Amino acid sequence: MKKIIVLLFTCLFCSFCPLVSADDFDVAAKNAIAFDVNTGKILYEKEATTPVPIGSLTKLLSAYLVYDAIKAEKITMDSQVEISEYALNLTTNYDISNLPLDKGSYSVEELLEASLIANANSATIALAEKIAGSEKKFVDLMKAKLKEWGISDAKIVNSTGLNNSHLGDNIYPNSKKDEENQLSAYDMALISYHLIKDYPQVLNITEKTSFNFDGLEVNSSNYMLKDMPSYRKGVDGLKTGISDQGGLSFIASANERDMRLITVVLNVENAEEDLKALFLATASIMDYIANNFVVTTLAEKGTPYEDSHISIINGSEDQIKVVASNDLNIIQRIGSDSEPKVTFKKNKQEFKAPLAAHTPIGTLSYKDTDLIGKGYLKEEPSITMETKKEVTQGFFLKVWWNNFVEYVNEKL
């Protein structure tokens, strides 16, 4: 009943909202993409596969490698990081984003906050040097991680996203003096997806509107956070970006209508004149998605899907229904009349008792016929179907007879 009421409310709400179709909606950015983290479904895109300068959004990939190093127990959040001459000297370049550093040391946590919230370039370089020994070796790690994720069109020349012209003699070997990192909106979506899925604790940093760095109160440039000028409920990250060659950009994360949204807008129109343009463009995508898409649960955890069942050999029961190990949620366009295409495939043809509770039996898969761009950042939604309870062996004579018949059929 509760789900029916929610569905009715959604329908009533959306009947009063001006729906903007995919053909009519156009975000005020040169490149954009939006997707749901939970399903991986792409919900909007615009020139999303063209590599462009992404500037300081690079720091999301650098942050991922910091968390990787923590997971591998190479460092901890409390590990102290010495500031090199390279990182220290860069703080005197007032044409780039930074926080004042001294020759001492800072914790990984302090520098990570400085990198993600304040866009501090020297803090990012210090982390790169701590993890890999040098920024050059860290860039090699960045490239390897992108290759692991299937990203082959990237150009990565430093850990920060700065134009090489700011780095003097510290540029990556064989890179040009005016080169910048280049990735597509789709690539940035993949990076953000992996960061949120693998290390959701990053949101504990990106949701902060301010933080204290060495006695200095530093404000976030994400105006969509709570108590900020462009506040939108549910937004908890992720990063603003600036590039000499690619203008201003923003990647937002938000909980919106049971979706975990990531929106990417690159080179936003008029953002250099008015920073709020970043957040207006982002809000327009979120509004479009909220008014045009809805989450639907096809199978609830612990319940069967339609007639999903299996036969049991030697069991106390000849046939049992199998149930969903988790909810199978999909995203559909509001008002869509297309029926979901769902298939149940068993892991094998025969199942013999005894079977423990929660034994994997097969997979329930959803085939989406309404794809935007590449459709999904990963495979389409699927879940494991399993036994709900233990299935014991049947009467011993039944088991003996079944085994005898099987032997005869195989040997004679």
Tab-separated table of C-alpha atoms in Angstrom:
chain	number	residue	atom	x	y	z
A	1	MET	CA	0.000	0.000	0.000
A	2	LYS	CA	2.833	2.375	0.891
A	3	LYS	CA	4.426	1.944	-2.543
A	4	ILE	CA	1.096	2.549	-4.265
A	5	ILE	CA	0.622	5.801	-2.324
A	6	VAL	CA	4.152	6.922	-3.233
A	7	LEU	CA	3.534	6.093	-6.889
A	8	LEU	CA	0.231	7.996	-6.889
A	9	PHE	CA	1.916	10.983	-5.256
A	10	THR	CA	4.652	10.887	-7.898
A	11	CYS	CA	2.093	10.819	-10.684
A	12	LEU	CA	0.101	13.685	-9.148
A	13	PHE	CA	3.231	15.728	-8.556
A	14	CYS	CA	4.488	15.226	-12.068
A	15	SER	CA	1.109	16.122	-13.573
A	16	PHE	CA	1.649	19.648	-12.250
A	17	CYS	CA	5.297	19.837	-13.395
A	18	PRO	CA	6.164	21.165	-16.856
A	19	LEU	CA	7.742	18.106	-18.444
A	20	VAL	CA	10.657	18.851	-20.752
A	21	SER	CA	11.305	16.156	-23.340
A	22	ALA	CA	14.776	15.010	-24.313
A	23	ASP	CA	14.329	16.737	-27.669
A	24	ASP	CA	13.567	20.094	-26.016
A	25	PHE	CA	16.004	20.161	-23.094
A	26	ASP	CA	19.477	21.596	-23.679
A	27	VAL	CA	21.810	22.377	-20.790
A	28	ALA	CA	23.890	25.560	-20.970
A	29	ALA	CA	27.227	23.753	-21.220
A	30	LYS	CA	29.360	22.518	-24.105
A	31	ASN	CA	29.598	18.986	-22.723
A	32	ALA	CA	27.424	17.231	-20.170
A	33	ILE	CA	26.231	13.912	-18.829
A	34	ALA	CA	24.036	12.749	-15.952
A	35	PHE	CA	23.509	9.267	-14.554
A	36	ASP	CA	22.213	7.311	-11.578
A	37	VAL	CA	24.955	5.697	-9.508
A	38	ASN	CA	22.731	2.876	-8.210
A	39	THR	CA	21.768	1.526	-11.640
A	40	GLY	CA	24.481	3.094	-13.787
A	41	LYS	CA	21.811	4.333	-16.211
A	42	ILE	CA	22.652	7.429	-18.243
A	43	LEU	CA	19.781	9.916	-18.029
A	44	TYR	CA	21.113	12.788	-20.117
A	45	GLU	CA	24.102	13.558	-22.284
A	46	LYS	CA	25.406	16.270	-24.597
A	47	GLU	CA	28.624	15.843	-26.594
A	48	ALA	CA	29.636	13.518	-23.785
A	49	THR	CA	32.329	11.475	-25.535
A	50	THR	CA	34.521	14.333	-26.810
A	51	PRO	CA	37.775	14.752	-24.811
A	52	VAL	CA	38.144	18.340	-23.583
A	53	PRO	CA	40.311	20.161	-21.016
A	54	ILE	CA	38.896	19.281	-17.582
A	55	GLY	CA	41.215	21.311	-15.370
A	56	SER	CA	40.909	20.838	-11.627
A	57	LEU	CA	38.222	18.148	-11.936
A	58	THR	CA	41.353	16.009	-12.325
A	59	LYS	CA	41.623	16.058	-8.544
A	60	LEU	CA	38.751	13.549	-8.281
A	61	LEU	CA	40.971	10.950	-9.947
A	62	SER	CA	43.874	11.947	-7.702
A	63	ALA	CA	41.596	11.584	-4.673
A	64	TYR	CA	40.618	8.082	-5.821
A	65	LEU	CA	44.289	7.077	-5.802
A	66	VAL	CA	44.691	8.531	-2.307
A	67	TYR	CA	41.865	6.293	-1.095
A	68	ASP	CA	43.423	3.381	-2.991
A	69	ALA	CA	46.671	3.930	-1.083
A	70	ILE	CA	44.781	4.041	2.213
A	71	LYS	CA	42.977	0.804	1.342
A	72	ALA	CA	46.323	-0.824	0.511
A	73	GLU	CA	47.601	0.349	3.936
A	74	LYS	CA	50.414	2.367	2.365
A	75	ILE	CA	49.196	5.472	4.197
A	76	THR	CA	46.463	6.504	6.630
A	77	MET	CA	44.474	9.699	6.962
A	78	ASP	CA	46.808	10.613	9.826
A	79	SER	CA	50.026	9.982	7.900
A	80	GLN	CA	52.254	13.044	7.769
A	81	VAL	CA	53.223	14.457	4.380
A	82	GLU	CA	56.369	16.536	3.904
A	83	ILE	CA	56.022	19.513	1.566
A	84	SER	CA	58.616	19.509	-1.227
A	85	GLU	CA	60.275	22.601	-2.710
A	86	TYR	CA	58.205	22.068	-5.868
A	87	ALA	CA	54.892	22.097	-3.991
A	88	LEU	CA	56.003	24.925	-1.703
A	89	ASN	CA	57.187	27.204	-4.521
A	90	LEU	CA	53.891	26.735	-6.349
A	91	THR	CA	52.045	28.403	-3.468
A	92	THR	CA	53.670	31.706	-4.469
A	93	ASN	CA	51.946	31.595	-7.875
A	94	TYR	CA	48.878	33.712	-7.208
A	95	ASP	CA	47.369	32.955	-10.635
A	96	ILE	CA	46.314	29.487	-9.475
A	97	SER	CA	44.212	28.078	-6.629
A	98	ASN	CA	46.141	27.281	-3.476
A	99	LEU	CA	46.339	27.462	0.284
A	100	PRO	CA	49.387	28.738	2.162
A	101	LEU	CA	51.792	25.936	3.073
A	102	ASP	CA	55.056	25.977	4.968
A	103	LYS	CA	58.069	23.702	4.891
A	104	GLY	CA	56.633	21.510	7.630
A	105	SER	CA	54.283	18.552	7.281
A	106	TYR	CA	50.523	18.060	7.076
A	107	SER	CA	48.264	15.045	7.483
A	108	VAL	CA	46.814	13.237	4.484
A	109	GLU	CA	43.349	14.243	5.673
A	110	GLU	CA	44.264	17.938	5.807
A	111	LEU	CA	45.724	17.874	2.311
A	112	LEU	CA	42.846	15.851	0.867
A	113	GLU	CA	40.335	18.357	2.241
A	114	ALA	CA	42.438	21.188	0.845
A	115	SER	CA	42.505	19.494	-2.561
A	116	LEU	CA	38.799	18.670	-2.822
A	117	ILE	CA	37.210	21.643	-1.043
A	118	ALA	CA	39.669	24.477	-1.707
A	119	ASN	CA	41.071	23.139	-4.997
A	120	ALA	CA	44.577	23.515	-3.543
A	121	ASN	CA	47.102	22.479	-6.182
A	122	SER	CA	50.172	22.232	-3.943
A	123	ALA	CA	48.243	19.999	-1.530
A	124	THR	CA	47.415	17.658	-4.416
A	125	ILE	CA	51.027	17.545	-5.580
A	126	ALA	CA	52.200	16.800	-2.031
A	127	LEU	CA	49.793	13.845	-1.851
A	128	ALA	CA	50.966	12.601	-5.249
A	129	GLU	CA	54.599	12.731	-4.138
A	130	LYS	CA	53.774	10.970	-0.856
A	131	ILE	CA	52.019	8.093	-2.610
A	132	ALA	CA	54.228	7.554	-5.665
A	133	GLY	CA	57.520	9.248	-4.806
A	134	SER	CA	57.118	11.848	-7.544
A	135	GLU	CA	54.310	13.492	-9.478
A	136	LYS	CA	55.552	11.822	-12.669
A	137	LYS	CA	55.163	8.360	-11.134
A	138	PHE	CA	51.760	9.376	-9.750
A	139	VAL	CA	50.640	10.390	-13.254
A	140	ASP	CA	51.656	6.909	-14.403
A	141	LEU	CA	49.361	5.492	-11.704
A	142	MET	CA	46.562	7.759	-12.914
A	143	LYS	CA	46.976	6.515	-16.469
A	144	ALA	CA	47.020	2.894	-15.328
A	145	LYS	CA	43.813	3.374	-13.336
A	146	LEU	CA	42.037	4.939	-16.319
A	147	LYS	CA	43.177	2.034	-18.506
A	148	GLU	CA	41.822	-0.390	-15.901
A	149	TRP	CA	38.424	1.331	-16.199
A	150	GLY	CA	38.473	1.139	-19.993
A	151	ILE	CA	39.208	4.831	-20.569
A	152	SER	CA	41.518	5.023	-23.587
A	153	ASP	CA	41.014	8.581	-24.875
A	154	ALA	CA	42.531	10.421	-21.909
A	155	LYS	CA	45.438	12.838	-21.902
A	156	ILE	CA	46.954	13.114	-18.413
A	157	VAL	CA	50.062	15.236	-17.807
A	158	ASN	CA	49.808	16.139	-14.102
A	159	SER	CA	47.958	15.389	-10.865
A	160	THR	CA	46.190	18.743	-10.528
A	161	GLY	CA	44.675	19.688	-13.879
A	162	LEU	CA	46.809	22.826	-14.139
A	163	ASN	CA	48.094	24.013	-17.473
A	164	ASN	CA	51.718	22.892	-17.772
A	165	SER	CA	52.744	26.530	-18.200
A	166	HIS	CA	52.341	26.962	-14.432
A	167	LEU	CA	54.674	24.085	-13.549
A	168	GLY	CA	58.013	25.269	-14.922
A	169	ASP	CA	60.543	22.453	-15.196
A	170	ASN	CA	58.298	20.006	-13.320
A	171	ILE	CA	56.153	18.955	-16.283
A	172	TYR	CA	55.601	15.325	-17.250
A	173	PRO	CA	58.330	13.960	-19.564
A	174	ASN	CA	57.676	14.643	-23.265
A	175	SER	CA	54.559	16.706	-22.574
A	176	LYS	CA	54.178	20.186	-24.062
A	177	LYS	CA	54.689	23.340	-22.013
A	178	ASP	CA	51.067	24.442	-22.522
A	179	GLU	CA	49.337	21.039	-22.299
A	180	GLU	CA	46.382	20.280	-20.033
A	181	ASN	CA	44.643	17.109	-18.954
A	182	GLN	CA	41.842	16.109	-21.307
A	183	LEU	CA	38.960	13.738	-20.646
A	184	SER	CA	35.393	13.504	-21.894
A	185	ALA	CA	32.288	14.129	-19.810
A	186	TYR	CA	31.664	10.374	-20.059
A	187	ASP	CA	35.169	9.692	-18.702
A	188	MET	CA	34.558	12.057	-15.790
A	189	ALA	CA	31.265	10.275	-15.142
A	190	LEU	CA	33.127	6.953	-14.886
A	191	ILE	CA	35.710	8.429	-12.516
A	192	SER	CA	32.961	9.905	-10.322
A	193	TYR	CA	31.034	6.619	-10.418
A	194	HIS	CA	34.024	4.614	-9.173
A	195	LEU	CA	34.875	7.218	-6.534
A	196	ILE	CA	31.350	7.228	-5.075
A	197	LYS	CA	30.872	3.444	-5.319
A	198	ASP	CA	34.283	2.395	-4.021
A	199	TYR	CA	34.934	5.185	-1.515
A	200	PRO	CA	31.618	6.769	-0.473
A	201	GLN	CA	33.411	8.307	2.524
A	202	VAL	CA	34.651	10.992	0.129
A	203	LEU	CA	31.217	12.583	0.562
A	204	ASN	CA	32.085	13.285	4.199
A	205	ILE	CA	34.589	15.765	2.777
A	206	THR	CA	32.726	17.130	-0.241
A	207	GLU	CA	29.549	17.859	1.730
A	208	LYS	CA	31.409	20.340	3.943
A	209	THR	CA	30.638	24.001	3.313
A	210	SER	CA	33.878	25.011	5.029
A	211	PHE	CA	36.857	23.581	6.880
A	212	ASN	CA	39.727	24.807	9.005
A	213	PHE	CA	43.180	24.592	7.469
A	214	ASP	CA	46.055	25.465	9.766
A	215	GLY	CA	43.914	28.067	11.544
A	216	LEU	CA	42.408	29.459	8.333
A	217	GLU	CA	38.649	29.080	7.735
A	218	VAL	CA	38.175	28.049	4.095
A	219	ASN	CA	34.798	28.032	2.309
A	220	SER	CA	33.680	25.578	-0.363
A	221	SER	CA	33.059	26.828	-3.895
A	222	ASN	CA	30.112	24.418	-4.231
A	223	TYR	CA	27.207	26.814	-3.784
A	224	MET	CA	24.626	24.003	-3.963
A	225	LEU	CA	25.487	22.728	-0.489
A	226	LYS	CA	23.303	23.492	2.526
A	227	ASP	CA	23.287	27.149	3.644
A	228	MET	CA	25.053	28.200	0.435
A	229	PRO	CA	23.685	30.706	-2.155
A	230	SER	CA	22.430	28.076	-4.657
A	231	TYR	CA	21.422	25.438	-2.077
A	232	ARG	CA	19.529	22.426	-3.372
A	233	LYS	CA	18.313	19.742	-1.014
A	234	GLY	CA	20.167	16.457	-1.380
A	235	VAL	CA	23.390	17.812	-2.891
A	236	ASP	CA	26.512	16.550	-1.092
A	237	GLY	CA	29.338	17.109	-3.573
A	238	LEU	CA	31.292	16.811	-5.643
A	239	LYS	CA	33.745	19.323	-7.179
A	240	THR	CA	33.929	22.569	-9.086
A	241	GLY	CA	36.578	22.854	-11.776
A	242	ILE	CA	38.505	25.519	-13.646
A	243	SER	CA	40.707	25.170	-16.712
A	244	ASP	CA	42.790	27.707	-18.647
A	245	GLN	CA	41.579	26.147	-21.894
A	246	GLY	CA	38.231	24.644	-20.885
A	247	GLY	CA	36.483	27.269	-18.776
A	248	LEU	CA	34.488	26.492	-15.629
A	249	SER	CA	32.915	23.113	-14.890
A	250	PHE	CA	31.104	21.294	-12.098
A	251	ILE	CA	30.401	17.721	-11.078
A	252	ALA	CA	27.546	17.408	-8.596
A	253	SER	CA	26.337	14.472	-6.532
A	254	ALA	CA	22.860	14.430	-5.047
A	255	ASN	CA	20.085	12.260	-3.695
A	256	GLU	CA	17.079	13.080	-5.863
A	257	ARG	CA	13.773	11.143	-5.990
A	258	ASP	CA	15.300	7.836	-4.815
A	259	MET	CA	18.164	8.280	-7.293
A	260	ARG	CA	21.818	8.884	-6.484
A	261	LEU	CA	22.558	11.371	-9.253
A	262	ILE	CA	25.875	12.471	-10.660
A	263	THR	CA	25.760	15.398	-13.084
A	264	VAL	CA	28.716	16.607	-15.127
A	265	VAL	CA	28.696	20.005	-16.865
A	266	LEU	CA	31.861	21.103	-18.671
A	267	ASN	CA	32.655	24.579	-19.992
A	268	VAL	CA	29.416	26.137	-18.743
A	269	GLU	CA	28.118	29.193	-20.578
A	270	ASN	CA	28.655	32.563	-18.843
A	271	ALA	CA	30.194	30.905	-15.762
A	272	GLU	CA	33.313	33.062	-15.918
A	273	GLU	CA	31.102	36.163	-15.591
A	274	ASP	CA	28.776	34.651	-12.983
A	275	LEU	CA	29.777	31.576	-10.964
A	276	LYS	CA	26.111	30.816	-10.277
A	277	ALA	CA	25.793	29.746	-13.920
A	278	LEU	CA	27.501	26.479	-12.897
A	279	PHE	CA	24.779	25.713	-10.407
A	280	LEU	CA	21.900	26.905	-12.573
A	281	ALA	CA	23.053	24.557	-15.336
A	282	THR	CA	23.367	21.697	-12.854
A	283	ALA	CA	19.953	22.416	-11.307
A	284	SER	CA	18.371	22.436	-14.764
A	285	ILE	CA	19.611	18.882	-15.411
A	286	MET	CA	18.406	17.722	-12.005
A	287	ASP	CA	14.986	19.290	-12.608
A	288	TYR	CA	14.789	17.652	-16.026
A	289	ILE	CA	15.589	14.226	-14.569
A	290	ALA	CA	13.241	14.616	-11.584
A	291	ASN	CA	10.370	15.551	-13.901
A	292	ASN	CA	10.985	12.887	-16.537
A	293	PHE	CA	12.267	9.740	-14.804
A	294	VAL	CA	11.090	7.520	-11.972
A	295	VAL	CA	12.582	4.589	-10.041
A	296	THR	CA	10.592	1.362	-10.290
A	297	THR	CA	11.141	-1.759	-8.185
A	298	LEU	CA	10.714	-4.891	-10.313
A	299	ALA	CA	11.546	-7.380	-7.563
A	300	GLU	CA	11.742	-6.844	-3.819
A	301	LYS	CA	14.388	-8.480	-1.664
A	302	GLY	CA	13.146	-11.768	-0.223
A	303	THR	CA	10.252	-12.159	-2.669
A	304	PRO	CA	9.898	-14.197	-5.884
A	305	TYR	CA	9.595	-12.556	-9.284
A	306	GLU	CA	6.443	-13.812	-10.991
A	307	ASP	CA	6.942	-17.571	-11.502
A	308	SER	CA	10.642	-17.866	-10.679
A	309	HIS	CA	10.974	-21.431	-9.390
A	310	ILE	CA	13.160	-24.523	-9.678
A	311	SER	CA	12.698	-28.262	-9.353
A	312	ILE	CA	14.610	-30.050	-6.581
A	313	ILE	CA	16.009	-33.569	-6.874
A	314	ASN	CA	15.950	-35.601	-3.652
A	315	GLY	CA	14.307	-32.780	-1.787
A	316	SER	CA	11.625	-32.733	0.866
A	317	GLU	CA	9.874	-30.506	-1.678
A	318	ASP	CA	9.843	-31.219	-5.408
A	319	GLN	CA	9.664	-27.558	-6.398
A	320	ILE	CA	10.410	-24.266	-4.657
A	321	LYS	CA	10.157	-20.602	-5.513
A	322	VAL	CA	13.397	-18.639	-5.480
A	323	VAL	CA	13.586	-15.080	-4.207
A	324	ALA	CA	15.497	-11.878	-4.913
A	325	SER	CA	18.723	-11.416	-2.934
A	326	ASN	CA	18.255	-7.628	-3.217
A	327	ASP	CA	15.782	-5.183	-4.687
A	328	LEU	CA	15.920	-4.989	-8.481
A	329	ASN	CA	15.414	-1.305	-9.212
A	330	ILE	CA	15.256	0.245	-12.655
A	331	ILE	CA	14.707	3.767	-13.954
A	332	GLN	CA	12.049	4.476	-16.565
A	333	ARG	CA	10.690	7.558	-18.241
A	334	ILE	CA	7.534	8.842	-16.605
A	335	GLY	CA	4.570	7.921	-18.774
A	336	SER	CA	6.453	5.226	-20.683
A	337	ASP	CA	4.178	2.440	-21.915
A	338	SER	CA	6.994	-0.018	-22.640
A	339	GLU	CA	6.865	-3.199	-20.585
A	340	PRO	CA	10.068	-4.099	-18.700
A	341	LYS	CA	11.915	-7.025	-20.286
A	342	VAL	CA	13.023	-9.297	-17.455
A	343	THR	CA	14.563	-12.764	-17.732
A	344	PHE	CA	15.391	-15.387	-15.114
A	345	LYS	CA	18.340	-17.642	-15.958
A	346	LYS	CA	19.308	-20.573	-13.741
A	347	ASN	CA	22.969	-21.249	-12.923
A	348	LYS	CA	22.549	-24.909	-13.866
A	349	GLN	CA	19.858	-27.292	-15.046
A	350	GLU	CA	19.541	-29.473	-11.944
A	351	PHE	CA	19.586	-28.761	-8.211
A	352	LYS	CA	19.929	-31.513	-5.611
A	353	ALA	CA	18.950	-31.380	-1.962
A	354	PRO	CA	20.148	-30.473	0.531
A	355	LEU	CA	20.385	-26.757	-0.243
A	356	ALA	CA	21.247	-24.157	2.372
A	357	ALA	CA	19.232	-20.991	2.757
A	358	HIS	CA	20.418	-18.185	0.451
A	359	THR	CA	22.014	-20.590	-2.033
A	360	PRO	CA	22.506	-18.723	-5.355
A	361	ILE	CA	20.237	-20.260	-7.981
A	362	GLY	CA	20.321	-17.898	-10.943
A	363	THR	CA	20.172	-14.333	-12.188
A	364	LEU	CA	17.241	-12.013	-12.776
A	365	SER	CA	18.214	-9.551	-15.511
A	366	TYR	CA	16.595	-6.423	-16.939
A	367	LYS	CA	16.930	-5.489	-20.622
A	368	ASP	CA	16.508	-1.751	-21.175
A	369	THR	CA	15.103	-0.686	-24.554
A	370	ASP	CA	15.250	3.059	-23.833
A	371	LEU	CA	18.955	3.852	-23.962
A	372	ILE	CA	20.573	7.293	-23.920
A	373	GLY	CA	24.059	7.448	-25.418
A	374	LYS	CA	25.973	4.371	-24.288
A	375	GLY	CA	23.030	3.451	-22.083
A	376	TYR	CA	24.821	2.438	-18.891
A	377	LEU	CA	28.180	3.036	-17.253
A	378	LYS	CA	28.189	-0.671	-16.399
A	379	GLU	CA	25.959	-3.648	-17.203
A	380	GLU	CA	22.195	-3.271	-17.072
A	381	PRO	CA	20.620	-4.031	-13.671
A	382	SER	CA	20.552	-7.647	-12.489
A	383	ILE	CA	20.348	-9.467	-9.170
A	384	THR	CA	20.999	-12.952	-7.852
A	385	MET	CA	17.985	-15.164	-7.174
A	386	GLU	CA	18.419	-17.513	-4.226
A	387	THR	CA	16.712	-20.012	-1.964
A	388	LYS	CA	14.743	-18.360	0.801
A	389	LYS	CA	15.097	-21.204	3.283
A	390	GLU	CA	16.950	-24.469	3.693
A	391	VAL	CA	15.786	-27.361	1.519
A	392	THR	CA	16.370	-30.697	3.249
A	393	GLN	CA	16.610	-34.135	1.677
A	394	GLY	CA	13.437	-36.132	1.281
A	395	PHE	CA	12.557	-39.622	2.586
A	396	PHE	CA	15.600	-41.919	2.242
A	397	LEU	CA	13.788	-44.404	-0.035
A	398	LYS	CA	12.941	-41.552	-2.414
A	399	VAL	CA	16.584	-40.482	-2.446
A	400	TRP	CA	17.768	-44.072	-2.978
A	401	TRP	CA	15.333	-44.604	-5.841
A	402	ASN	CA	16.321	-41.342	-7.570
A	403	ASN	CA	20.009	-42.229	-7.270
A	404	PHE	CA	19.349	-45.733	-8.629
A	405	VAL	CA	17.439	-44.380	-11.638
A	406	GLU	CA	20.214	-41.856	-12.307
A	407	TYR	CA	22.837	-44.626	-12.153
A	408	VAL	CA	20.895	-46.837	-14.547
A	409	ASN	CA	20.399	-44.011	-17.030
A	410	GLU	CA	24.089	-43.102	-16.982
A	411	LYS	CA	25.686	-46.575	-16.907
A	412	LEU	CA	23.309	-48.859	-18.759
